[in-house]
């Protein structure tokens, strides 16, 4: 081959070499296993105090284990879009910036065990939908958000052992259908009703839970050291709740206008707390606890002569009075009962409607329209209470003349409509 032909060929091979090559920090060892499509950057055991610069952008595996790294910055893994495995165990990491892992969308495994992490950027996990293995064991984590793993549909292994976890929110693991291995041992679990759901979940799950005998109670004192298993007795019951509508009020509490009484019956162990939620076309209101004294006086500020009407009066027994009910008060009224074992809610939808056709119907108490079979209740969203405004009725006077009068509010006809019959 002539010298002229060699020139272009040499130039082509030189360009190809530089295009295909990637930089590698001097302290690391970079290896390409083209047969398997893997590019490994090994920076372990190098006494590193931070993530080195100049990492190859085509790396699929990055090993930084057994160093002295303390901080992960937001740009520590910048441009490593092909990264599938990240090993960071046995460092001194205590600070992880939000976004450090957010763009590693190809990541399948990450090991952050044996560090000093107290605050993990849980939001970064929402982008890591390909993640299959997550190791956070042997850190200083005190809590895990309820939705921390909600996008990790493909996660198989999760290590949370040897941390400072005392409770976990119910449903923490429900969004991971492929989870097959979970380690939560050696945590100071608070074996109150807040974690009763986890005891039940551990007893029924098919997920492998190694070292179950090391899942023990640290509190309360009477359960300290007990193994978190079937033999652990916990007197807990999730709340049950039902909203009942009453057609009239006792006298002496409220005066004038149409008033509606709802009563929330809730049972559970420990005794649940009641919270009312009101959703109308113009407002969303949440009321925790009573806002009315035992004597029926509102706890709202009434010192001003121009004080506004207080439409929702909640009593300690769970009852709510909607005073002077009007069109603006139409909406969904929900009673939520919550204790350490869980929460439950029941709702009723209340509307006002005028009906001239009701003039010929007899007066009827709401209790007569309830189903007699107490075990038959509609679903919460199927309860509808329609309050009909009474029409003007003709009345014959003693002299034979015809006059008109309004039914008083206590004689209003109230219908309880159930979308599904028993």
mmCIF file of C-alpha atoms in Angstrom:
data_model
loop_
_atom_site.group_PDB
_atom_site.id
_atom_site.type_symbol
_atom_site.label_atom_id
_atom_site.label_comp_id
_atom_site.label_asym_id
_atom_site.label_seq_id
_atom_site.Cartn_x
_atom_site.Cartn_y
_atom_site.Cartn_z
ATOM 1 C CA UNK A 1 0.000 0.000 0.000
ATOM 2 C CA UNK A 2 1.409 3.404 -0.984
ATOM 3 C CA UNK A 3 2.312 6.213 1.357
ATOM 4 C CA UNK A 4 -0.570 8.310 0.045
ATOM 5 C CA UNK A 5 -3.073 5.536 0.869
ATOM 6 C CA UNK A 6 -1.656 5.058 4.392
ATOM 7 C CA UNK A 7 -2.130 8.731 5.313
ATOM 8 C CA UNK A 8 -5.979 8.829 5.252
ATOM 9 C CA UNK A 9 -6.229 5.368 6.849
ATOM 10 C CA UNK A 10 -3.936 6.344 9.733
ATOM 11 C CA UNK A 11 -5.907 9.544 10.289
ATOM 12 C CA UNK A 12 -9.204 7.594 10.340
ATOM 13 C CA UNK A 13 -7.901 5.069 12.898
ATOM 14 C CA UNK A 14 -6.534 7.875 15.070
ATOM 15 C CA UNK A 15 -9.884 9.710 15.100
ATOM 16 C CA UNK A 16 -11.726 6.446 15.812
ATOM 17 C CA UNK A 17 -9.433 5.752 18.772
ATOM 18 C CA UNK A 18 -10.044 9.149 20.397
ATOM 19 C CA UNK A 19 -13.785 9.068 19.752
ATOM 20 C CA UNK A 20 -14.122 5.624 21.331
ATOM 21 C CA UNK A 21 -11.919 6.324 24.338
ATOM 22 C CA UNK A 22 -13.025 7.917 27.611
ATOM 23 C CA UNK A 23 -11.121 9.775 30.310
ATOM 24 C CA UNK A 24 -10.335 8.020 33.582
ATOM 25 C CA UNK A 25 -9.110 9.676 36.794
ATOM 26 C CA UNK A 26 -5.516 8.771 37.506
ATOM 27 C CA UNK A 27 -6.419 7.335 40.885
ATOM 28 C CA UNK A 28 -8.999 4.958 39.374
ATOM 29 C CA UNK A 29 -8.772 1.914 37.151
ATOM 30 C CA UNK A 30 -11.117 1.879 34.161
ATOM 31 C CA UNK A 31 -11.846 -1.342 32.309
ATOM 32 C CA UNK A 32 -14.062 -1.944 29.276
ATOM 33 C CA UNK A 33 -15.660 -5.361 28.878
ATOM 34 C CA UNK A 34 -17.054 -4.888 25.412
ATOM 35 C CA UNK A 35 -18.357 -8.442 25.202
ATOM 36 C CA UNK A 36 -20.829 -7.672 27.987
ATOM 37 C CA UNK A 37 -21.241 -3.982 27.161
ATOM 38 C CA UNK A 38 -19.816 -2.981 30.541
ATOM 39 C CA UNK A 39 -17.477 -0.127 31.389
ATOM 40 C CA UNK A 40 -16.128 -0.294 34.946
ATOM 41 C CA UNK A 41 -14.509 2.541 36.882
ATOM 42 C CA UNK A 42 -12.940 1.145 40.071
ATOM 43 C CA UNK A 43 -11.903 3.809 42.591
ATOM 44 C CA UNK A 44 -12.138 1.736 45.778
ATOM 45 C CA UNK A 45 -9.517 1.592 48.553
ATOM 46 C CA UNK A 46 -7.882 4.858 47.398
ATOM 47 C CA UNK A 47 -8.205 6.992 50.569
ATOM 48 C CA UNK A 48 -10.485 9.359 48.618
ATOM 49 C CA UNK A 49 -12.205 12.178 50.510
ATOM 50 C CA UNK A 50 -14.506 13.172 47.655
ATOM 51 C CA UNK A 51 -15.835 11.786 44.382
ATOM 52 C CA UNK A 52 -13.033 12.247 41.814
ATOM 53 C CA UNK A 53 -13.458 14.451 38.773
ATOM 54 C CA UNK A 54 -13.172 13.229 35.201
ATOM 55 C CA UNK A 55 -15.081 9.979 35.552
ATOM 56 C CA UNK A 56 -15.787 8.282 32.187
ATOM 57 C CA UNK A 57 -19.235 9.282 30.948
ATOM 58 C CA UNK A 58 -19.851 5.808 29.499
ATOM 59 C CA UNK A 59 -19.260 4.038 32.826
ATOM 60 C CA UNK A 60 -21.884 1.435 33.683
ATOM 61 C CA UNK A 61 -20.358 0.491 37.059
ATOM 62 C CA UNK A 62 -18.693 2.902 39.486
ATOM 63 C CA UNK A 63 -17.016 1.590 42.627
ATOM 64 C CA UNK A 64 -16.076 4.080 45.350
ATOM 65 C CA UNK A 65 -16.272 1.753 48.341
ATOM 66 C CA UNK A 66 -13.889 1.842 51.321
ATOM 67 C CA UNK A 67 -12.793 5.463 51.137
ATOM 68 C CA UNK A 68 -13.255 8.548 53.320
ATOM 69 C CA UNK A 69 -15.897 10.365 51.256
ATOM 70 C CA UNK A 70 -18.092 12.553 53.481
ATOM 71 C CA UNK A 71 -20.249 14.528 51.039
ATOM 72 C CA UNK A 72 -22.094 13.775 47.800
ATOM 73 C CA UNK A 73 -22.728 16.956 45.823
ATOM 74 C CA UNK A 74 -25.480 17.517 43.319
ATOM 75 C CA UNK A 75 -22.964 17.234 40.476
ATOM 76 C CA UNK A 76 -20.920 14.322 41.859
ATOM 77 C CA UNK A 77 -22.279 11.940 39.211
ATOM 78 C CA UNK A 78 -22.968 14.494 36.528
ATOM 79 C CA UNK A 79 -23.199 13.094 32.976
ATOM 80 C CA UNK A 80 -23.034 9.437 34.122
ATOM 81 C CA UNK A 81 -26.319 8.679 32.376
ATOM 82 C CA UNK A 82 -25.360 5.060 31.557
ATOM 83 C CA UNK A 83 -24.546 4.138 35.148
ATOM 84 C CA UNK A 84 -26.248 0.912 36.255
ATOM 85 C CA UNK A 85 -24.395 0.091 39.487
ATOM 86 C CA UNK A 86 -23.026 2.485 42.116
ATOM 87 C CA UNK A 87 -21.063 1.155 45.103
ATOM 88 C CA UNK A 88 -20.433 3.622 47.959
ATOM 89 C CA UNK A 89 -20.294 1.375 51.034
ATOM 90 C CA UNK A 90 -17.846 1.852 53.893
ATOM 91 C CA UNK A 91 -17.334 5.580 53.543
ATOM 92 C CA UNK A 92 -18.116 8.423 55.942
ATOM 93 C CA UNK A 93 -21.005 9.945 53.990
ATOM 94 C CA UNK A 94 -23.216 12.138 56.162
ATOM 95 C CA UNK A 95 -24.459 14.721 53.680
ATOM 96 C CA UNK A 96 -26.156 13.917 50.360
ATOM 97 C CA UNK A 97 -27.387 16.840 48.281
ATOM 98 C CA UNK A 98 -30.843 16.610 46.739
ATOM 99 C CA UNK A 99 -30.553 15.599 43.109
ATOM 100 C CA UNK A 100 -27.335 13.612 43.568
ATOM 101 C CA UNK A 101 -28.972 10.495 42.101
ATOM 102 C CA UNK A 102 -31.957 12.039 40.303
ATOM 103 C CA UNK A 103 -30.556 11.713 36.773
ATOM 104 C CA UNK A 104 -29.149 8.180 37.092
ATOM 105 C CA UNK A 105 -32.260 6.766 35.442
ATOM 106 C CA UNK A 106 -30.484 3.553 34.314
ATOM 107 C CA UNK A 107 -29.380 2.707 37.851
ATOM 108 C CA UNK A 108 -30.223 -0.842 38.918
ATOM 109 C CA UNK A 109 -28.211 -1.169 42.119
ATOM 110 C CA UNK A 110 -26.904 1.267 44.703
ATOM 111 C CA UNK A 111 -25.037 0.406 47.910
ATOM 112 C CA UNK A 112 -24.776 3.134 50.555
ATOM 113 C CA UNK A 113 -24.398 0.819 53.527
ATOM 114 C CA UNK A 114 -21.988 1.487 56.382
ATOM 115 C CA UNK A 115 -22.035 5.266 56.233
ATOM 116 C CA UNK A 116 -23.351 8.037 58.518
ATOM 117 C CA UNK A 117 -26.482 9.030 56.612
ATOM 118 C CA UNK A 118 -29.215 10.670 58.673
ATOM 119 C CA UNK A 119 -31.113 12.459 55.903
ATOM 120 C CA UNK A 120 -31.455 10.662 52.577
ATOM 121 C CA UNK A 121 -32.816 12.495 49.472
ATOM 122 C CA UNK A 122 -35.849 10.227 49.143
ATOM 123 C CA UNK A 123 -37.265 12.317 46.324
ATOM 124 C CA UNK A 124 -34.407 11.213 44.054
ATOM 125 C CA UNK A 125 -35.786 7.673 44.094
ATOM 126 C CA UNK A 126 -38.862 8.758 42.132
ATOM 127 C CA UNK A 127 -36.735 8.844 38.947
ATOM 128 C CA UNK A 128 -34.936 5.546 39.576
ATOM 129 C CA UNK A 129 -37.668 3.313 38.183
ATOM 130 C CA UNK A 130 -35.149 0.681 37.016
ATOM 131 C CA UNK A 131 -33.733 0.173 40.519
ATOM 132 C CA UNK A 132 -33.629 -3.454 41.680
ATOM 133 C CA UNK A 133 -31.340 -3.293 44.714
ATOM 134 C CA UNK A 134 -31.127 -0.590 47.401
ATOM 135 C CA UNK A 135 -28.771 -0.925 50.367
ATOM 136 C CA UNK A 136 -29.109 1.626 53.163
ATOM 137 C CA UNK A 137 -28.173 -0.608 56.081
ATOM 138 C CA UNK A 138 -25.799 0.451 58.865
ATOM 139 C CA UNK A 139 -26.564 4.150 58.760
ATOM 140 C CA UNK A 140 -28.271 6.628 61.103
ATOM 141 C CA UNK A 141 -31.708 6.829 59.445
ATOM 142 C CA UNK A 142 -34.548 7.632 61.850
ATOM 143 C CA UNK A 143 -37.462 7.728 59.436
ATOM 144 C CA UNK A 144 -38.614 6.657 55.989
ATOM 145 C CA UNK A 145 -41.388 8.652 54.248
ATOM 146 C CA UNK A 146 -44.571 6.703 53.537
ATOM 147 C CA UNK A 147 -44.176 7.219 49.775
ATOM 148 C CA UNK A 148 -40.383 6.770 49.613
ATOM 149 C CA UNK A 149 -40.577 3.692 47.370
ATOM 150 C CA UNK A 150 -43.798 4.400 45.464
ATOM 151 C CA UNK A 151 -42.150 4.345 41.998
ATOM 152 C CA UNK A 152 -39.812 1.386 42.594
ATOM 153 C CA UNK A 153 -41.996 -1.235 40.913
ATOM 154 C CA UNK A 154 -38.979 -3.357 39.983
ATOM 155 C CA UNK A 155 -37.150 -3.315 43.329
ATOM 156 C CA UNK A 156 -36.176 -6.831 44.461
ATOM 157 C CA UNK A 157 -33.923 -6.246 47.509
ATOM 158 C CA UNK A 158 -34.124 -3.596 50.222
ATOM 159 C CA UNK A 159 -31.733 -3.258 53.174
ATOM 160 C CA UNK A 160 -32.805 -1.011 56.075
ATOM 161 C CA UNK A 161 -31.206 -2.959 58.924
ATOM 162 C CA UNK A 162 -28.962 -1.443 61.601
ATOM 163 C CA UNK A 163 -30.438 2.040 61.552
ATOM 164 C CA UNK A 164 -32.440 4.050 64.097
ATOM 165 C CA UNK A 165 -35.938 3.345 62.771
ATOM 166 C CA UNK A 166 -38.691 3.206 65.391
ATOM 167 C CA UNK A 167 -41.793 3.186 63.181
ATOM 168 C CA UNK A 168 -42.775 2.783 59.534
ATOM 169 C CA UNK A 169 -45.924 4.120 57.890
ATOM 170 C CA UNK A 170 -48.538 1.568 56.906
ATOM 171 C CA UNK A 171 -48.200 0.554 53.249
ATOM 172 C CA UNK A 172 -44.494 1.445 53.003
ATOM 173 C CA UNK A 173 -43.782 -1.736 51.021
ATOM 174 C CA UNK A 174 -47.064 -2.056 49.115
ATOM 175 C CA UNK A 175 -45.821 -0.361 45.927
ATOM 176 C CA UNK A 176 -43.052 -2.925 45.315
ATOM 177 C CA UNK A 177 -44.713 -6.039 43.841
ATOM 178 C CA UNK A 178 -41.367 -7.720 43.039
ATOM 179 C CA UNK A 179 -39.794 -7.275 46.445
ATOM 180 C CA UNK A 180 -38.317 -10.606 47.506
ATOM 181 C CA UNK A 181 -35.771 -9.684 50.201
ATOM 182 C CA UNK A 182 -36.177 -7.215 53.058
ATOM 183 C CA UNK A 183 -33.839 -6.584 55.982
ATOM 184 C CA UNK A 184 -35.156 -4.469 58.867
ATOM 185 C CA UNK A 185 -33.445 -6.150 61.822
ATOM 186 C CA UNK A 186 -31.442 -4.317 64.477
ATOM 187 C CA UNK A 187 -33.605 -1.214 64.633
ATOM 188 C CA UNK A 188 -35.031 0.220 67.905
ATOM 189 C CA UNK A 189 -38.668 -0.516 67.033
ATOM 190 C CA UNK A 190 -41.391 1.091 69.115
ATOM 191 C CA UNK A 191 -43.869 -1.763 69.502
ATOM 192 C CA UNK A 192 -46.943 0.401 70.016
ATOM 193 C CA UNK A 193 -50.081 0.268 67.918
ATOM 194 C CA UNK A 194 -48.356 2.580 65.414
ATOM 195 C CA UNK A 195 -46.438 -0.423 64.136
ATOM 196 C CA UNK A 196 -49.144 -3.042 64.641
ATOM 197 C CA UNK A 197 -49.685 -3.185 60.867
ATOM 198 C CA UNK A 198 -46.041 -4.210 60.355
ATOM 199 C CA UNK A 199 -46.405 -7.142 62.740
ATOM 200 C CA UNK A 200 -49.409 -8.362 60.750
ATOM 201 C CA UNK A 201 -47.595 -7.766 57.443
ATOM 202 C CA UNK A 202 -44.521 -9.741 58.564
ATOM 203 C CA UNK A 203 -46.718 -12.648 59.600
ATOM 204 C CA UNK A 204 -48.407 -12.886 56.198
ATOM 205 C CA UNK A 205 -45.868 -11.721 53.596
ATOM 206 C CA UNK A 206 -44.042 -14.052 51.205
ATOM 207 C CA UNK A 207 -41.034 -11.687 51.169
ATOM 208 C CA UNK A 208 -37.874 -13.217 52.669
ATOM 209 C CA UNK A 209 -37.053 -11.533 56.017
ATOM 210 C CA UNK A 210 -33.606 -12.651 57.264
ATOM 211 C CA UNK A 211 -32.750 -12.563 60.974
ATOM 212 C CA UNK A 212 -36.331 -12.265 62.163
ATOM 213 C CA UNK A 213 -35.189 -13.010 65.700
ATOM 214 C CA UNK A 214 -33.233 -9.732 65.594
ATOM 215 C CA UNK A 215 -36.362 -7.689 64.893
ATOM 216 C CA UNK A 216 -37.044 -6.723 68.498
ATOM 217 C CA UNK A 217 -38.832 -4.057 70.522
ATOM 218 C CA UNK A 218 -36.955 -1.194 72.159
ATOM 219 C CA UNK A 219 -40.121 0.457 73.514
ATOM 220 C CA UNK A 220 -42.419 0.629 75.376
ATOM 221 C CA UNK A 221 -40.575 -0.556 78.457
ATOM 222 C CA UNK A 222 -42.892 -3.518 79.106
ATOM 223 C CA UNK A 223 -42.093 -4.941 75.654
ATOM 224 C CA UNK A 224 -38.390 -4.099 75.530
ATOM 225 C CA UNK A 225 -36.348 -6.977 74.114
ATOM 226 C CA UNK A 226 -39.357 -8.952 72.867
ATOM 227 C CA UNK A 227 -39.139 -10.431 69.360
ATOM 228 C CA UNK A 228 -41.477 -8.809 66.892
ATOM 229 C CA UNK A 229 -43.356 -11.967 65.934
ATOM 230 C CA UNK A 230 -46.522 -13.970 66.463
ATOM 231 C CA UNK A 231 -45.853 -14.371 70.181
ATOM 232 C CA UNK A 232 -45.899 -10.604 70.712
ATOM 233 C CA UNK A 233 -49.306 -9.619 72.083
ATOM 234 C CA UNK A 234 -50.553 -6.210 70.988
ATOM 235 C CA UNK A 235 -54.004 -4.955 71.983
ATOM 236 C CA UNK A 236 -54.746 -2.898 68.894
ATOM 237 C CA UNK A 237 -57.828 -2.416 66.715
ATOM 238 C CA UNK A 238 -58.166 -0.257 63.626
ATOM 239 C CA UNK A 239 -61.007 2.280 63.956
ATOM 240 C CA UNK A 240 -64.482 1.608 62.643
ATOM 241 C CA UNK A 241 -66.578 4.664 61.886
ATOM 242 C CA UNK A 242 -70.112 5.529 60.810
ATOM 243 C CA UNK A 243 -71.836 8.855 60.198
ATOM 244 C CA UNK A 244 -75.490 8.941 61.255
ATOM 245 C CA UNK A 245 -77.960 11.673 60.284
ATOM 246 C CA UNK A 246 -80.546 12.957 62.775
ATOM 247 C CA UNK A 247 -83.672 14.759 61.695
ATOM 248 C CA UNK A 248 -84.043 17.149 64.627
ATOM 249 C CA UNK A 249 -82.123 18.798 67.422
ATOM 250 C CA UNK A 250 -82.787 19.128 71.096
ATOM 251 C CA UNK A 251 -84.005 22.563 72.088
ATOM 252 C CA UNK A 252 -81.758 25.027 73.859
ATOM 253 C CA UNK A 253 -78.611 24.560 71.757
ATOM 254 C CA UNK A 254 -79.438 26.488 68.619
ATOM 255 C CA UNK A 255 -82.163 28.891 67.710
ATOM 256 C CA UNK A 256 -83.679 29.815 64.390
ATOM 257 C CA UNK A 257 -82.942 28.648 60.873
ATOM 258 C CA UNK A 258 -82.679 25.148 59.493
ATOM 259 C CA UNK A 259 -80.127 23.100 61.423
ATOM 260 C CA UNK A 260 -78.672 19.694 60.640
ATOM 261 C CA UNK A 261 -77.155 17.223 63.109
ATOM 262 C CA UNK A 262 -74.589 14.606 62.085
ATOM 263 C CA UNK A 263 -73.205 12.151 64.587
ATOM 264 C CA UNK A 264 -69.951 10.251 64.125
ATOM 265 C CA UNK A 265 -69.677 6.922 65.908
ATOM 266 C CA UNK A 266 -66.114 5.599 66.090
ATOM 267 C CA UNK A 267 -64.623 2.604 67.887
ATOM 268 C CA UNK A 268 -61.080 1.284 68.093
ATOM 269 C CA UNK A 269 -58.136 0.518 70.386
ATOM 270 C CA UNK A 270 -56.650 2.842 71.480
ATOM 271 C CA UNK A 271 -59.735 5.120 71.392
ATOM 272 C CA UNK A 272 -59.681 7.015 68.088
ATOM 273 C CA UNK A 273 -59.640 10.760 67.675
ATOM 274 C CA UNK A 274 -62.286 12.293 65.419
ATOM 275 C CA UNK A 275 -61.655 14.838 62.707
ATOM 276 C CA UNK A 276 -64.349 16.353 60.502
ATOM 277 C CA UNK A 277 -63.674 17.362 56.909
ATOM 278 C CA UNK A 278 -66.166 19.520 54.998
ATOM 279 C CA UNK A 279 -65.989 19.995 51.254
ATOM 280 C CA UNK A 280 -68.393 22.477 49.657
ATOM 281 C CA UNK A 281 -68.343 24.342 46.369
ATOM 282 C CA UNK A 282 -66.672 27.334 48.013
ATOM 283 C CA UNK A 283 -64.475 25.930 50.777
ATOM 284 C CA UNK A 284 -62.615 23.006 52.304
ATOM 285 C CA UNK A 285 -62.697 22.930 56.095
ATOM 286 C CA UNK A 286 -60.977 20.580 58.545
ATOM 287 C CA UNK A 287 -61.934 20.554 62.231
ATOM 288 C CA UNK A 288 -59.897 18.510 64.691
ATOM 289 C CA UNK A 289 -61.547 18.052 68.058
ATOM 290 C CA UNK A 290 -64.430 19.978 69.561
ATOM 291 C CA UNK A 291 -65.052 23.675 69.016
ATOM 292 C CA UNK A 292 -68.094 23.806 71.327
ATOM 293 C CA UNK A 293 -68.100 23.704 75.133
ATOM 294 C CA UNK A 294 -70.161 21.156 77.059
ATOM 295 C CA UNK A 295 -72.830 23.749 77.727
ATOM 296 C CA UNK A 296 -73.332 24.346 74.030
ATOM 297 C CA UNK A 297 -71.370 27.608 73.815
ATOM 298 C CA UNK A 298 -69.118 28.057 70.812
ATOM 299 C CA UNK A 299 -65.402 28.357 71.508
ATOM 300 C CA UNK A 300 -65.147 30.801 68.593
ATOM 301 C CA UNK A 301 -64.611 34.467 69.347
ATOM 302 C CA UNK A 302 -68.032 36.036 69.864
ATOM 303 C CA UNK A 303 -66.912 39.204 71.666
ATOM 304 C CA UNK A 304 -67.510 41.306 68.573
ATOM 305 C CA UNK A 305 -71.020 42.469 67.834
ATOM 306 C CA UNK A 306 -70.278 41.789 64.189
ATOM 307 C CA UNK A 307 -68.841 38.301 64.700
ATOM 308 C CA UNK A 308 -69.483 35.980 61.781
ATOM 309 C CA UNK A 309 -71.785 32.989 61.874
ATOM 310 C CA UNK A 310 -70.056 29.771 62.942
ATOM 311 C CA UNK A 311 -71.722 27.213 60.644
ATOM 312 C CA UNK A 312 -70.003 24.023 61.863
ATOM 313 C CA UNK A 313 -70.241 23.239 65.575
ATOM 314 C CA UNK A 314 -68.386 20.102 66.698
ATOM 315 C CA UNK A 315 -68.962 18.542 70.120
ATOM 316 C CA UNK A 316 -66.730 16.239 72.160
ATOM 317 C CA UNK A 317 -68.998 13.262 71.571
ATOM 318 C CA UNK A 318 -68.381 13.412 67.801
ATOM 319 C CA UNK A 319 -71.574 15.243 66.841
ATOM 320 C CA UNK A 320 -71.612 18.112 64.377
ATOM 321 C CA UNK A 321 -74.339 20.720 64.057
ATOM 322 C CA UNK A 322 -74.589 22.684 60.825
ATOM 323 C CA UNK A 323 -76.466 25.758 61.964
ATOM 324 C CA UNK A 324 -78.771 27.686 59.638
ATOM 325 C CA UNK A 325 -78.063 25.271 56.809
ATOM 326 C CA UNK A 326 -78.216 26.994 53.434
ATOM 327 C CA UNK A 327 -77.275 26.406 49.808
ATOM 328 C CA UNK A 328 -73.647 27.365 50.432
ATOM 329 C CA UNK A 329 -73.346 24.523 52.972
ATOM 330 C CA UNK A 330 -74.177 21.803 50.451
ATOM 331 C CA UNK A 331 -71.361 19.328 50.066
ATOM 332 C CA UNK A 332 -69.640 16.244 51.427
ATOM 333 C CA UNK A 333 -69.240 15.837 55.179
ATOM 334 C CA UNK A 334 -66.596 13.299 56.213
ATOM 335 C CA UNK A 335 -65.782 11.978 59.661
ATOM 336 C CA UNK A 336 -62.266 10.576 59.977
ATOM 337 C CA UNK A 337 -61.377 8.404 62.959
ATOM 338 C CA UNK A 338 -57.693 7.826 63.627
ATOM 339 C CA UNK A 339 -55.655 6.008 66.241
ATOM 340 C CA UNK A 340 -52.194 4.464 66.347
ATOM 341 C CA UNK A 341 -53.475 1.343 64.571
ATOM 342 C CA UNK A 342 -54.742 3.211 61.516
ATOM 343 C CA UNK A 343 -57.536 5.403 60.248
ATOM 344 C CA UNK A 344 -60.963 5.057 58.692
ATOM 345 C CA UNK A 345 -63.523 7.517 57.422
ATOM 346 C CA UNK A 346 -67.182 7.712 56.475
ATOM 347 C CA UNK A 347 -68.934 10.398 54.446
ATOM 348 C CA UNK A 348 -72.380 11.761 53.770
ATOM 349 C CA UNK A 349 -73.422 14.134 50.980
ATOM 350 C CA UNK A 350 -75.987 16.780 51.929
ATOM 351 C CA UNK A 351 -78.033 18.850 49.483
ATOM 352 C CA UNK A 352 -80.951 21.245 49.641
ATOM 353 C CA UNK A 353 -83.841 20.854 47.224
ATOM 354 C CA UNK A 354 -87.299 22.451 46.901
ATOM 355 C CA UNK A 355 -90.210 20.229 45.987
ATOM 356 C CA UNK A 356 -93.834 21.290 45.541
ATOM 357 C CA UNK A 357 -94.813 17.646 45.188
ATOM 358 C CA UNK A 358 -94.045 16.978 48.836
ATOM 359 C CA UNK A 359 -97.085 18.952 49.987
ATOM 360 C CA UNK A 360 -99.317 15.921 49.821
ATOM 361 C CA UNK A 361 -96.865 13.581 51.596
ATOM 362 C CA UNK A 362 -97.264 12.858 55.325
ATOM 363 C CA UNK A 363 -94.644 14.027 57.767
ATOM 364 C CA UNK A 364 -92.140 11.284 58.488
ATOM 365 C CA UNK A 365 -89.196 10.945 60.817
ATOM 366 C CA UNK A 366 -85.841 10.135 59.279
ATOM 367 C CA UNK A 367 -85.479 7.095 61.494
ATOM 368 C CA UNK A 368 -88.414 5.442 59.677
ATOM 369 C CA UNK A 369 -86.575 5.574 56.381
ATOM 370 C CA UNK A 370 -83.427 3.840 57.662
ATOM 371 C CA UNK A 371 -82.894 0.170 56.767
ATOM 372 C CA UNK A 372 -84.001 -2.087 59.606
ATOM 373 C CA UNK A 373 -81.140 -4.504 59.087
ATOM 374 C CA UNK A 374 -78.293 -2.823 60.958
ATOM 375 C CA UNK A 375 -75.679 -4.947 59.185
ATOM 376 C CA UNK A 376 -76.621 -3.443 55.838
ATOM 377 C CA UNK A 377 -74.864 -0.124 55.270
ATOM 378 C CA UNK A 378 -74.111 1.588 51.981
ATOM 379 C CA UNK A 379 -70.622 2.569 50.997
ATOM 380 C CA UNK A 380 -69.520 6.017 52.197
ATOM 381 C CA UNK A 381 -69.770 7.664 48.800
ATOM 382 C CA UNK A 382 -73.299 6.253 48.305
ATOM 383 C CA UNK A 383 -74.888 8.037 51.282
ATOM 384 C CA UNK A 384 -76.982 10.981 50.194
ATOM 385 C CA UNK A 385 -79.124 13.138 52.454
ATOM 386 C CA UNK A 386 -81.519 15.432 50.616
ATOM 387 C CA UNK A 387 -83.209 18.091 52.748
ATOM 388 C CA UNK A 388 -86.398 19.326 51.093
ATOM 389 C CA UNK A 389 -87.573 22.843 51.841
ATOM 390 C CA UNK A 390 -91.214 22.751 52.834
ATOM 391 C CA UNK A 391 -93.657 24.373 50.377
ATOM 392 C CA UNK A 392 -96.379 26.884 51.288
ATOM 393 C CA UNK A 393 -99.572 25.002 52.233
ATOM 394 C CA UNK A 394 -103.160 26.246 52.061
ATOM 395 C CA UNK A 395 -104.979 26.506 55.372
ATOM 396 C CA UNK A 396 -108.698 26.949 55.994
ATOM 397 C CA UNK A 397 -109.536 29.350 58.784
ATOM 398 C CA UNK A 398 -112.482 28.926 61.135
ATOM 399 C CA UNK A 399 -114.360 31.540 59.135
ATOM 400 C CA UNK A 400 -113.980 29.480 55.995
ATOM 401 C CA UNK A 401 -111.397 31.787 54.375
ATOM 402 C CA UNK A 402 -108.278 30.209 52.920
ATOM 403 C CA UNK A 403 -104.845 31.381 54.208
ATOM 404 C CA UNK A 404 -101.200 30.221 53.935
ATOM 405 C CA UNK A 405 -98.514 29.268 56.433
ATOM 406 C CA UNK A 406 -95.000 27.781 56.364
ATOM 407 C CA UNK A 407 -94.180 24.491 58.012
ATOM 408 C CA UNK A 408 -91.751 25.083 60.906
ATOM 409 C CA UNK A 409 -88.227 23.719 60.293
ATOM 410 C CA UNK A 410 -88.685 20.935 62.836
ATOM 411 C CA UNK A 411 -91.432 19.461 60.647
ATOM 412 C CA UNK A 412 -89.360 19.411 57.446
ATOM 413 C CA UNK A 413 -89.517 16.192 55.499
ATOM 414 C CA UNK A 414 -86.072 14.572 55.267
ATOM 415 C CA UNK A 415 -85.343 11.621 52.981
ATOM 416 C CA UNK A 416 -82.392 9.291 53.340
ATOM 417 C CA UNK A 417 -81.555 8.058 49.818
ATOM 418 C CA UNK A 418 -79.309 5.004 49.520
ATOM 419 C CA UNK A 419 -77.813 4.423 46.073
ATOM 420 C CA UNK A 420 -77.681 0.662 46.709
ATOM 421 C CA UNK A 421 -80.447 -1.138 48.513
ATOM 422 C CA UNK A 422 -79.759 -4.156 50.716
#
